[in-house]
Amino acid sequence: MVSDHRLVSERFPRSSKYHAEWVMASVSGGANSLWLTEWLAPALNLRPGMRVLDLGCGRAASSIFLHREFGVQVWATDLWFSTSESLQRIRDAGVEDGVFPIHADARALPFATEFFDAVVSIDSFAYYGTDDLYLGYLARFVRPGGAVGIAGAGLMEEIEGPVPDHLREWWEPSVWCLHSAPWWRRHWERTGIMAVELADTMPDGWQSWLDWQRTICPDNYTEIKAVEADRGSHLGYVRLVGRRRIEAQLEEPIVSIPAQYSKKPLLRTEE
């Protein structure tokens, strides 16, 4: 029998243990969620039994990986993908006692405040976390001192002018949500909520991006051509880890305004 060496990488020894067919069947976005999770996890200081929110988990592959590799309890939360499908994948992986699929919008999470020891978001955070108010909302769900970590597609540096010619065919308005590690650091630090411990880029991350696209979607010519031409000058993978400051004062979200109507004259002539 010929060995399947697809998605095997010396850089990601934990991820390389997982069968390529399983990984490819779990695809929910444009990046290998196991590679990014393996890259992010060491910076989070995860310990068995911790409660972890996997926000925007897609088909829960990263959640299964986190539980199997680090022994944490994971709430696999996503808006777009079926919790029933994720549950079957979780059961087949033998981790039903430690991975719990949740259907929820990132802006309407159904959890108690300070419930989680850590929050991770794999190639998802850029779609909602650029909102200036979002970090204050999300931080309520992690205990003081708990970690929030994100990893995903990003920029090596901000593009201040026009989109470079070699990226223009692939670029669309939604791609402007991608940002650089320094941008994310500033975005979090200025709130005073998070003490940022790490903000960096994956060495030769563009090559991992390219390897993944060539494996799962070889007919995605436009994106492959863009990444090949760019060679890491603009595109790659970005990682950010912060811890909720113990002294940070978080505002309670406004969910409703009490009715306080009292009738007043409409026109001055009615006085």
PDB file of N, CA, C and O in Angstrom, residues 11-39:
ATOM      1  N   ARG A  11       7.248  20.740  10.182  1.00  0.00           N
ATOM      2  CA  ARG A  11       6.915  21.900  11.014  1.00  0.00           C
ATOM      3  C   ARG A  11       5.745  21.603  11.941  1.00  0.00           C
ATOM      4  O   ARG A  11       5.649  22.180  13.029  1.00  0.00           O
ATOM      5  N   PHE A  12       4.852  20.713  11.523  1.00  0.00           N
ATOM      6  CA  PHE A  12       3.626  20.439  12.289  1.00  0.00           C
ATOM      7  C   PHE A  12       3.539  18.944  12.610  1.00  0.00           C
ATOM      8  O   PHE A  12       2.717  18.226  12.023  1.00  0.00           O
ATOM      9  N   PRO A  13       4.346  18.450  13.540  1.00  0.00           N
ATOM     10  CA  PRO A  13       4.354  17.015  13.816  1.00  0.00           C
ATOM     11  C   PRO A  13       3.048  16.492  14.399  1.00  0.00           C
ATOM     12  O   PRO A  13       2.641  15.364  14.099  1.00  0.00           O
ATOM     13  N   ARG A  14       2.390  17.282  15.231  1.00  0.00           N
ATOM     14  CA  ARG A  14       1.109  16.827  15.797  1.00  0.00           C
ATOM     15  C   ARG A  14       0.061  16.690  14.692  1.00  0.00           C
ATOM     16  O   ARG A  14      -0.647  15.688  14.609  1.00  0.00           O
ATOM     17  N   SER A  15      -0.041  17.697  13.849  1.00  0.00           N
ATOM     18  CA  SER A  15      -1.034  17.681  12.770  1.00  0.00           C
ATOM     19  C   SER A  15      -0.764  16.568  11.778  1.00  0.00           C
ATOM     20  O   SER A  15      -1.699  16.000  11.198  1.00  0.00           O
ATOM     21  N   SER A  16       0.498  16.230  11.587  1.00  0.00           N
ATOM     22  CA  SER A  16       0.870  15.224  10.586  1.00  0.00           C
ATOM     23  C   SER A  16       0.400  13.825  10.968  1.00  0.00           C
ATOM     24  O   SER A  16       0.380  12.928  10.114  1.00  0.00           O
ATOM     25  N   LYS A  17      -0.006  13.628  12.208  1.00  0.00           N
ATOM     26  CA  LYS A  17      -0.525  12.326  12.639  1.00  0.00           C
ATOM     27  C   LYS A  17      -1.929  12.074  12.104  1.00  0.00           C
ATOM     28  O   LYS A  17      -2.382  10.930  12.056  1.00  0.00           O
ATOM     29  N   TYR A  18      -2.607  13.121  11.707  1.00  0.00           N
ATOM     30  CA  TYR A  18      -4.009  13.011  11.303  1.00  0.00           C
ATOM     31  C   TYR A  18      -4.092  12.705   9.800  1.00  0.00           C
ATOM     32  O   TYR A  18      -3.374  13.305   9.004  1.00  0.00           O
ATOM     33  N   HIS A  19      -4.966  11.778   9.479  1.00  0.00           N
ATOM     34  CA  HIS A  19      -5.084  11.305   8.104  1.00  0.00           C
ATOM     35  C   HIS A  19      -5.502  12.447   7.188  1.00  0.00           C
ATOM     36  O   HIS A  19      -6.413  13.229   7.508  1.00  0.00           O
ATOM     37  N   ALA A  20      -4.862  12.522   6.034  1.00  0.00           N
ATOM     38  CA  ALA A  20      -5.151  13.589   5.086  1.00  0.00           C
ATOM     39  C   ALA A  20      -6.618  13.599   4.662  1.00  0.00           C
ATOM     40  O   ALA A  20      -7.223  14.670   4.510  1.00  0.00           O
ATOM     41  N   GLU A  21      -7.214  12.431   4.497  1.00  0.00           N
ATOM     42  CA  GLU A  21      -8.616  12.369   4.082  1.00  0.00           C
ATOM     43  C   GLU A  21      -9.525  12.960   5.152  1.00  0.00           C
ATOM     44  O   GLU A  21     -10.511  13.632   4.842  1.00  0.00           O
ATOM     45  N   TRP A  22      -9.201  12.697   6.425  1.00  0.00           N
ATOM     46  CA  TRP A  22     -10.001  13.269   7.523  1.00  0.00           C
ATOM     47  C   TRP A  22      -9.853  14.781   7.551  1.00  0.00           C
ATOM     48  O   TRP A  22     -10.838  15.516   7.692  1.00  0.00           O
ATOM     49  N   VAL A  23      -8.641  15.268   7.422  1.00  0.00           N
ATOM     50  CA  VAL A  23      -8.403  16.710   7.445  1.00  0.00           C
ATOM     51  C   VAL A  23      -9.123  17.384   6.286  1.00  0.00           C
ATOM     52  O   VAL A  23      -9.799  18.411   6.457  1.00  0.00           O
ATOM     53  N   MET A  24      -9.024  16.806   5.106  1.00  0.00           N
ATOM     54  CA  MET A  24      -9.633  17.421   3.929  1.00  0.00           C
ATOM     55  C   MET A  24     -11.156  17.371   3.987  1.00  0.00           C
ATOM     56  O   MET A  24     -11.839  18.262   3.486  1.00  0.00           O
ATOM     57  N   ALA A  25     -11.698  16.334   4.622  1.00  0.00           N
ATOM     58  CA  ALA A  25     -13.149  16.241   4.776  1.00  0.00           C
ATOM     59  C   ALA A  25     -13.670  17.233   5.813  1.00  0.00           C
ATOM     60  O   ALA A  25     -14.875  17.484   5.881  1.00  0.00           O
ATOM     61  N   SER A  26     -12.762  17.776   6.621  1.00  0.00           N
ATOM     62  CA  SER A  26     -13.144  18.717   7.675  1.00  0.00           C
ATOM     63  C   SER A  26     -12.927  20.166   7.272  1.00  0.00           C
ATOM     64  O   SER A  26     -13.039  21.063   8.110  1.00  0.00           O
ATOM     65  N   VAL A  27     -12.609  20.402   6.016  1.00  0.00           N
ATOM     66  CA  VAL A  27     -12.301  21.759   5.561  1.00  0.00           C
ATOM     67  C   VAL A  27     -13.502  22.674   5.761  1.00  0.00           C
ATOM     68  O   VAL A  27     -14.630  22.328   5.410  1.00  0.00           O
ATOM     69  N   SER A  28     -13.242  23.845   6.315  1.00  0.00           N
ATOM     70  CA  SER A  28     -14.307  24.832   6.487  1.00  0.00           C
ATOM     71  C   SER A  28     -13.838  26.228   6.098  1.00  0.00           C
ATOM     72  O   SER A  28     -14.569  27.198   6.276  1.00  0.00           O
ATOM     73  N   GLY A  29     -12.626  26.351   5.602  1.00  0.00           N
ATOM     74  CA  GLY A  29     -12.107  27.660   5.215  1.00  0.00           C
ATOM     75  C   GLY A  29     -10.877  27.510   4.347  1.00  0.00           C
ATOM     76  O   GLY A  29     -10.561  26.424   3.864  1.00  0.00           O
ATOM     77  N   GLY A  30     -10.164  28.607   4.178  1.00  0.00           N
ATOM     78  CA  GLY A  30      -9.047  28.624   3.259  1.00  0.00           C
ATOM     79  C   GLY A  30      -7.708  28.279   3.867  1.00  0.00           C
ATOM     80  O   GLY A  30      -6.678  28.471   3.224  1.00  0.00           O
ATOM     81  N   ALA A  31      -7.694  27.779   5.102  1.00  0.00           N
ATOM     82  CA  ALA A  31      -6.429  27.440   5.760  1.00  0.00           C
ATOM     83  C   ALA A  31      -6.544  26.079   6.434  1.00  0.00           C
ATOM     84  O   ALA A  31      -7.644  25.600   6.726  1.00  0.00           O
ATOM     85  N   ASN A  32      -5.405  25.442   6.680  1.00  0.00           N
ATOM     86  CA  ASN A  32      -5.370  24.181   7.415  1.00  0.00           C
ATOM     87  C   ASN A  32      -5.519  24.506   8.900  1.00  0.00           C
ATOM     88  O   ASN A  32      -4.589  25.015   9.530  1.00  0.00           O
ATOM     89  N   SER A  33      -6.682  24.226   9.454  1.00  0.00           N
ATOM     90  CA  SER A  33      -6.959  24.618  10.836  1.00  0.00           C
ATOM     91  C   SER A  33      -6.062  23.890  11.832  1.00  0.00           C
ATOM     92  O   SER A  33      -5.746  24.434  12.901  1.00  0.00           O
ATOM     93  N   LEU A  34      -5.623  22.673  11.500  1.00  0.00           N
ATOM     94  CA  LEU A  34      -4.740  21.950  12.422  1.00  0.00           C
ATOM     95  C   LEU A  34      -3.360  22.595  12.461  1.00  0.00           C
ATOM     96  O   LEU A  34      -2.767  22.743  13.539  1.00  0.00           O
ATOM     97  N   TRP A  35      -2.837  22.971  11.313  1.00  0.00           N
ATOM     98  CA  TRP A  35      -1.532  23.640  11.287  1.00  0.00           C
ATOM     99  C   TRP A  35      -1.574  24.915  12.126  1.00  0.00           C
ATOM    100  O   TRP A  35      -0.680  25.160  12.939  1.00  0.00           O
ATOM    101  N   LEU A  36      -2.604  25.724  11.913  1.00  0.00           N
ATOM    102  CA  LEU A  36      -2.681  26.989  12.635  1.00  0.00           C
ATOM    103  C   LEU A  36      -2.899  26.778  14.130  1.00  0.00           C
ATOM    104  O   LEU A  36      -2.347  27.516  14.950  1.00  0.00           O
ATOM    105  N   THR A  37      -3.690  25.776  14.492  1.00  0.00           N
ATOM    106  CA  THR A  37      -3.914  25.490  15.905  1.00  0.00           C
ATOM    107  C   THR A  37      -2.631  25.007  16.570  1.00  0.00           C
ATOM    108  O   THR A  37      -2.311  25.408  17.697  1.00  0.00           O
ATOM    109  N   GLU A  38      -1.899  24.151  15.880  1.00  0.00           N
ATOM    110  CA  GLU A  38      -0.638  23.666  16.429  1.00  0.00           C
ATOM    111  C   GLU A  38       0.364  24.805  16.599  1.00  0.00           C
ATOM    112  O   GLU A  38       1.142  24.819  17.561  1.00  0.00           O
ATOM    113  N   TRP A  39       0.354  25.749  15.687  1.00  0.00           N
ATOM    114  CA  TRP A  39       1.238  26.910  15.773  1.00  0.00           C
ATOM    115  C   TRP A  39       0.851  27.815  16.939  1.00  0.00           C
ATOM    116  O   TRP A  39       1.705  28.340  17.657  1.00  0.00           O
TER     117      TRP A  39
END
